[in-house]
């Protein structure tokens, strides 16, 4: 409505400006470079954590998820304050790569932990080396998870405002924010928002095509964990890479944060306000994560089990909001609240609705991958025993997909806790979150006063970060569960084996 309210002539004049083309290519190259970097880095770190014999890799896996808890605008300020020479494209790529690589690391690590090593073993019997078997077989097994994570990275990069603004790199989001703040005419900003929505649809289609050729495990053999890959002489290089990632993504931000906290002690921070903001953040993020996950369950399950046009369309539509800047979605929800739902305006339900629009794909992607990993043969056995479809979904599919759903909910919790523009616009007037208090202090250049809120935000995000780090352990338990079920069923008479399998799965 905003984009076309002044007629098609104005729409096409804005769309065909040279300035619009420049913004498009700047955003495109930023998203492309960050996505490729995150796919490579996240996949390598996942392989180190799950398949190598590096000591302490479980703790490394948890440490690699910590950047999810640090807002991109906090990372942007740290780098522009400590290393101003990185301003521009290079700094934006570095900051967004640090903030986004866990979106690839987590699903790839879960896929590696659940992957059956039988394919690698067969490849080695046919003359492949261990590394060659990994590149030719295992990479194909985890490629869908990597592309799904890469899609989230690309959409996150397109929608980010704080990091690119602080790094002084003008992208679509900065232009939209400038248009909203600098003029009463919202038409150009709305047109740029439509371009981002179209880019989200195209990226979703490209991601679906990229995961074609995925070969699932269809044999009847026994799944089991893969033997760790012996690093040998490469152990030093792998350790150096892991140390560099943790230093840049964890130690450096915490060191800068520690200096801020030291300065904050000189201004006597009001800890009661910090605790109040932390409680508001936890409460709102928890409610939003629960509701968003429940909304995503049917969409993710439908996309995993159906190849219809309706399923593909439903999944694609869910990703559109993730590509839009929070300020654009916030203003759209304000428009809805004023015109349609005035009783919800500046109330928690309206804020939660904005979070659902923004972060639904985080839960949809995790649930789709989790449901797709559940063997369809278990559902077939349940159906042959007379169970209805909805009971099979509740008793078989949902319990096995629960770790993936929990991971999706944890991702939504983290995203909600860090979200800023929509929260500033839609939160109740009496409610302050850690993100809004942090931004209000950093906007006034009071970095010492902002430090306690930044520290509290990281502490609030620590629990879901630990939950995400343990998803790999949950995922790796699924093959063992299926092995135990098959072993128990094989010890029963043939006539009872199908019933035994179903009963054990239900248990």
C-alpha atoms as one frame of an Amber mdcrd trajectory, in Angstrom:
protein
   0.000   0.000   0.000   2.796   2.412   0.886   4.778   1.614  -2.269   1.906
   2.226  -4.698  -0.047   4.945  -2.897   1.451   7.659  -5.149   0.852   5.751
  -8.349   2.885   3.465 -10.644   4.897   6.342 -12.151   6.515   7.189  -8.813
   7.055   3.489  -8.121   8.958   2.923 -11.377  10.931   6.158 -11.046  12.267
   5.075  -7.657  12.828   1.505  -8.826  14.866   2.542 -11.875  17.074   5.100
 -10.155  20.834   4.577 -10.420  20.939   4.947  -6.639  18.634   1.922  -6.236
  20.871  -0.180  -8.496  23.956   0.826  -6.506  22.286  -0.113  -3.227  21.218
  -3.456  -4.707  24.708  -4.423  -5.818  26.300  -3.275  -2.557  23.850  -5.400
  -0.567  24.152  -8.321  -3.007  27.944  -8.525  -2.810  27.902  -8.155   0.963
  25.372 -10.980   1.329  27.247 -13.206  -1.151  30.672 -12.823   0.466  29.325
 -13.245   4.015  27.283 -16.319   3.046  30.181 -18.081   1.313  32.506 -17.279
   4.218  29.995 -18.583   6.765  29.304 -21.816   4.830  33.036 -22.582   4.612
  33.883 -21.551   8.176  30.769 -23.065   9.789  31.172 -26.390   7.961  34.874
 -26.682   8.827  34.208 -25.897  12.505  31.352 -28.415  12.574  33.607 -31.116
  11.144  36.292 -30.276  13.723  33.763 -30.498  16.551  31.959 -33.686  15.489
  34.336 -35.765  13.374  37.899 -34.938  14.483  39.917 -36.251  17.434  40.831
 -32.750  18.662  40.817 -32.749  22.495  38.046 -30.729  24.153  35.960 -30.505
  21.004  32.686 -30.641  22.965  33.663 -27.463  24.804  34.790 -25.962  21.516
  31.328 -26.657  20.112  29.759 -24.652  22.924  32.297 -21.836  22.509  31.584
 -21.642  18.768  27.917 -20.836  19.525  28.700 -17.874  21.817  28.689 -15.233
  19.003  24.957 -15.878  18.642  24.487 -14.183  22.010  26.305 -10.982  21.007
  24.238  -8.446  19.012  25.751  -7.507  15.671  25.631  -3.807  16.564  27.716
  -4.515  19.685  30.295  -6.343  17.566  30.212  -3.485  15.077  30.934  -0.902
  17.749  33.757  -2.977  19.219  35.496  -3.284  15.859  34.956   0.307  14.750
  36.159   1.567  18.150  39.204  -0.705  18.374  40.093  -1.037  14.688  38.720
   1.963  12.742  40.759   0.964   9.691  38.267  -1.864   9.098  35.404   0.553
   8.345  33.543  -0.123   5.123  33.022  -3.359   3.188  35.849  -5.294   4.856
  34.679  -4.480   8.355  31.038  -5.248   7.529  32.016  -8.659   6.113  34.158
  -9.460   9.159  31.526  -8.459  11.728  28.624 -10.178   9.971  30.662 -13.353
   9.409  31.499 -13.538  13.112  27.866 -12.926  14.053  26.368 -15.332  11.485
  28.600 -18.404  11.079  26.793 -20.283  13.928  23.700 -20.386  11.689  25.695
 -22.799   9.481  27.792 -24.421  12.203  24.814 -25.693  14.237  22.787 -27.479
  11.523  25.893 -28.918   9.850  27.187 -30.231  13.195  23.805 -31.841  13.895
  23.737 -33.388  10.402  27.274 -34.759  10.806  26.417 -36.260  14.189  23.352
 -38.002  12.757  24.914 -39.099   9.444  25.511 -42.823   8.903  29.247 -43.515
   8.253  28.451 -46.579   6.114  28.697 -44.516   2.921  32.214 -43.388   3.796
  33.257 -46.962   4.536  31.929 -48.228   1.208  33.749 -45.413  -0.618  37.011
 -46.406   1.084  36.584 -50.046   0.051  36.312 -48.766  -3.539  39.695 -47.020
  -3.313  38.869 -43.618  -1.835  41.050 -42.172   0.892  39.402 -41.161   4.178
  39.476 -37.497   3.144  38.240 -38.337  -0.351  35.335 -40.313   1.106  34.397
 -37.361   3.297  34.459 -34.953   0.354  32.533 -37.231  -2.018  30.008 -38.801
   0.392  29.677 -36.911   3.678  29.592 -33.476   2.053  26.564 -34.589   0.032
  24.870 -35.781   3.215  25.275 -32.462   5.038  24.854 -30.167   2.041  21.106
 -29.555   2.669  21.882 -28.440   6.233  24.679 -26.166   4.990  22.458 -24.536
   2.352  19.659 -24.035   4.880  22.099 -22.303   7.213  23.509 -20.305   4.320
  20.010 -19.084   3.475  19.572 -17.790   7.017  22.958 -16.052   6.809  22.065
 -14.371   3.507  18.697 -13.191   4.809  20.247 -12.007   8.082  22.879 -10.030
   6.168  20.254  -8.377   3.977  18.135  -7.397   6.988  20.912  -6.241   9.345
  21.021  -2.547  10.151  23.158  -1.983  13.252  26.415  -3.560  12.068  26.443
  -2.062   8.567  25.479   1.366   9.929  28.250   1.339  12.522  30.789   0.039
   9.984  29.743   2.916   7.670  28.739   0.640   4.809  25.620   1.906   3.043
  23.292  -0.969   2.211  19.540  -1.287   1.654  18.742  -1.199   5.369  20.701
   2.008   5.959  18.964   3.661   2.990  15.548   2.580   4.300  16.314   3.909
   7.776  17.547   7.211   6.324  14.419   7.521   4.201  12.131   6.866   7.178
  13.989   9.303   9.422  14.707  12.042   6.899  11.353  12.460   5.143   7.630
  12.262   5.707   7.348  10.483   2.364   7.616   6.750   3.154   7.100   5.627
  -0.454  10.813   5.212  -1.422  11.522   3.231   1.746   8.529   0.983   1.097
   9.717   0.324  -2.468  13.168  -0.664  -1.190  11.443  -2.937   1.323   9.582
  -4.683  -1.510  12.908  -5.256  -3.273  14.239  -6.964  -0.144  11.088  -9.099
   0.034  11.594 -10.169  -3.592  15.260 -10.936  -2.835  14.145 -13.185   0.047
  11.850 -15.173  -2.265  14.597 -15.583  -4.866  17.103 -16.692  -2.214  14.647
 -19.280  -0.888  14.136 -20.693  -4.395  17.898 -20.780  -4.967  18.439 -22.599
  -1.647  15.860 -25.244  -2.586  17.555 -25.839  -5.934  20.972 -26.021  -4.248
  19.918 -28.945  -2.058  18.740 -31.041  -4.988  20.642 -34.275  -5.398  20.619
 -35.023  -1.672  20.781 -38.762  -1.107  19.208 -40.020   2.105  20.090 -43.285
   3.811  17.744 -45.937   2.426  19.479 -49.188   3.384  18.482 -51.490   6.232
  21.881 -51.568   7.901  22.544 -50.464  11.447  23.345 -46.747  11.862  26.160
 -45.861  14.249  28.610 -43.127  15.071  31.568 -42.493  12.806  35.097 -43.063
  14.031  36.915 -39.761  14.771  39.205 -38.538  12.016  42.843 -38.638  13.140
  44.323 -35.203  12.519  47.985 -36.137  12.853  50.257 -33.348  11.650  47.253
 -31.149  10.878  46.314 -30.928  14.566  48.361 -27.760  15.066  46.691 -25.965
  12.149  43.218 -27.078  13.296  43.928 -25.910  16.826  45.212 -22.554  15.515
  42.038 -22.059  13.452  39.822 -22.865  16.433  41.818 -20.531  18.677  41.606
 -17.720  16.123  37.825 -18.057  15.804  37.327 -18.070  19.578  39.693 -15.122
  20.016  37.981 -12.971  17.392  34.422 -14.024  18.126  34.497 -14.476  21.921
  37.609 -13.238  23.741  37.947  -9.881  21.989  34.285  -8.854  22.516  34.414
  -9.962  26.156  37.670  -8.086  26.727  36.137  -4.910  25.349  33.021  -5.550
  27.395  35.141  -5.948  30.515  36.699  -2.556  29.910  33.218  -1.050  29.547
  32.131  -2.633  32.830  35.197  -1.181  34.546  34.220   2.241  33.276  30.620
   1.619  34.369  31.742   1.213  37.970  32.790   4.846  37.873  29.239   6.006
  37.047  27.438   3.807  39.639  25.107   1.745  37.401  21.530   1.145  38.568
  21.514  -2.622  38.904  17.804  -2.772  39.746  17.055  -1.395  36.270  19.424
  -3.961  34.743  17.638  -6.811  36.553  14.220  -5.468  35.547  15.265  -5.233
  31.890  16.741  -8.752  32.029  13.478 -10.152  33.412  11.430  -8.372  30.719
  13.758  -9.695  28.027  13.581 -13.266  29.318   9.806 -13.202  29.685   9.032
 -11.694  26.283  11.655 -13.762  24.430  10.423 -16.957  26.096   6.790 -16.327
  25.136   7.759 -15.342  21.595   9.994 -18.416  21.159   7.258 -20.789  22.378
   4.514 -19.307  20.189   6.768 -19.030  17.130   7.835 -22.673  17.474   4.202
 -23.805  17.746   3.329 -21.795  14.635   6.330 -23.255  12.780   5.541 -26.901
  13.606   2.867 -27.471  10.927   4.793 -25.433   8.341   8.080 -27.273   8.909
   6.471 -30.723   9.054   4.419 -30.029   5.921   7.510 -28.825   4.030   9.482
 -31.920   5.098   6.847 -34.507   4.169   5.127 -32.966   1.149   6.482 -32.155
  -2.309   3.415 -30.213  -3.350   3.402 -26.652  -4.621   1.435 -25.615  -1.532
   4.169 -26.943   0.782   6.918 -25.174  -1.137   4.909 -21.959  -1.184   4.193
 -22.080   2.553   7.884 -22.547   3.343   8.943 -19.783   0.948   6.448 -17.277
   2.325   7.666 -17.880   5.885  11.140 -16.608   4.913  10.014 -13.248   3.530
   9.759 -11.453   6.872  13.268 -12.522   7.874  14.757 -10.528   4.979  12.961
  -7.308   5.895  14.565  -4.784   8.253  13.003  -4.728  11.694  12.006  -1.103
  11.214   9.993  -2.005   8.091   8.186  -4.862   9.810   7.676  -2.684  12.901
   6.003   0.082  10.893   3.835  -2.483   9.106   2.680  -3.884  12.461   2.052
  -0.323  13.705  -0.113   0.244  10.616  -1.992  -2.986  11.386  -2.423  -2.086
  15.043  -3.787   1.378  14.362  -6.141   0.326  11.542  -7.239  -3.207  12.537
  -6.245  -4.136  16.120  -6.156  -0.910  18.159  -6.707  -2.823  21.404  -3.337
  -4.580  20.880  -1.352  -1.480  19.911   1.809  -1.157  22.051   0.904  -4.352
  23.893   2.887  -7.571  24.227   0.681  -9.553  21.746   1.438  -7.052  18.978
   5.169  -7.228  19.778   5.062 -11.044  19.677   3.310 -10.877  16.305   6.212
  -8.827  14.933   8.679 -11.413  16.272   6.737 -14.213  14.541   6.936 -12.356
  11.225  10.640 -11.661  11.662  11.929 -14.966  13.037   9.549 -17.718  11.906
  12.083 -19.226   9.447  14.552 -19.871  12.267  12.094 -22.390  13.696  10.733
 -23.606  10.339  14.187 -24.551   9.025  15.148 -26.463  12.172  11.822 -28.329
  12.326  11.884 -29.173   8.616  15.368 -30.687   8.921  14.415 -32.602  12.083
  11.237 -34.071  10.579  13.020 -34.961   7.336  15.583 -36.941   9.369  12.873
 -39.166  10.906  12.666 -42.406   8.841   9.355 -42.577   7.004   9.371 -46.344
   7.519   8.474 -45.778  11.172   5.366 -43.878  10.097   4.500 -46.648   7.629
   4.715 -49.309  10.348   2.478 -47.231  12.576  -0.046 -46.847   9.748  -0.131
 -50.597   9.063  -1.090 -51.137  12.712  -4.133 -48.907  12.383  -2.798 -45.692
  13.902  -4.245 -42.516  12.428  -1.969 -39.951  10.899  -2.333 -37.385  13.666
  -1.596 -39.975  16.377   1.484 -41.134  14.494   2.705 -37.547  14.276   2.182
 -37.029  18.004   3.614 -40.354  19.210   6.385 -41.041  16.679   7.402 -38.021
  14.603   7.130 -35.270  17.203   9.240 -36.984  19.932  12.034 -37.773  17.456
  11.921 -34.252  15.994  11.775 -32.558  19.407  15.527 -31.757  19.585  15.326
 -29.918  16.269  12.236 -28.031  17.410  14.019 -27.098  20.644  16.998 -25.830
  18.639  14.666 -23.715  16.518  13.022 -22.295  19.632  16.424 -21.481  21.117
  17.420 -19.648  17.925  14.193 -17.626  18.082  14.857 -16.795  21.764  18.331
 -15.490  20.907  17.062 -13.463  17.952  14.229 -11.913  19.966  16.544 -11.000
  22.839  18.839  -9.118  20.419  16.156  -7.547  18.171  16.104  -3.747  18.339
  14.130  -1.655  15.784  10.769  -3.444  16.040  11.124  -3.654  19.820  11.710
   0.083  20.069   8.561   0.788  18.077   6.139  -1.808  19.476   7.087  -2.467
  23.094   4.682  -1.305  25.810   5.667   2.121  27.109   6.358   0.756  30.591
   8.617  -2.091  29.387  12.348  -1.832  28.708  14.391  -4.747  27.375  18.136
  -5.194  27.534  18.441  -4.368  23.824  16.504  -1.095  24.104  18.389   0.023
  27.208  21.707  -0.926  25.599  20.874   1.031  22.457  19.697   4.097  24.368
  23.056   4.310  26.159  25.208   3.582  23.094  23.186   6.082  21.052  24.159
   8.704  23.656  27.805   7.475  23.541  27.525   6.357  27.192  29.374   3.103
  26.628  30.274   2.652  30.271  26.601   2.818  31.283  25.719   0.404  28.462
  28.175  -2.261  29.633  25.997  -3.840  32.377  23.133  -4.264  29.903  25.437
  -5.862  27.337  26.770  -8.267  29.966  23.255  -9.119  31.143  22.158  -9.747
  27.542  24.981 -12.229  27.048  24.094 -13.980  30.319  20.422 -14.234  29.309
  21.494 -15.769  25.997  23.885 -18.243  27.656  21.203 -20.849  28.432  19.852
 -21.197  24.869  23.441 -21.124  23.575  24.226 -24.133  25.775  21.036 -25.785
  24.554  22.109 -25.286  20.950  25.562 -26.624  21.725  24.023 -29.834  23.076
  21.814 -30.408  20.023  24.674 -32.399  18.513  24.493 -34.836  21.414  20.734
 -35.208  21.062  20.986 -35.710  17.329  23.653 -38.358  17.672  21.371 -40.338
  19.987  18.789 -40.907  17.232  20.795 -43.593  15.352  21.406 -45.435  18.627
  17.670 -45.348  19.368  16.830 -46.831  15.989  19.549 -49.490  16.431  18.093
 -50.549  19.785  14.578 -50.711  18.324  15.691 -52.870  15.396  17.736 -55.107
  17.694  14.776 -55.670  20.012  12.464 -56.316  17.090  14.841 -58.862  15.536
  14.655 -61.000  18.689  10.863 -61.415  18.389   8.914 -63.765  16.109   8.347
 -62.362  12.620   4.630 -61.859  13.206   5.361 -59.616  16.197   8.246 -57.576
  14.826   6.185 -54.749  13.314   4.197 -54.339  16.531   7.367 -54.395  18.615
   9.006 -51.696  16.527   5.987 -49.412  16.806   5.598 -49.943  20.543   9.282
 -49.252  21.166   9.187 -46.114  19.028   6.169 -44.885  20.969   7.983 -45.523
  24.251
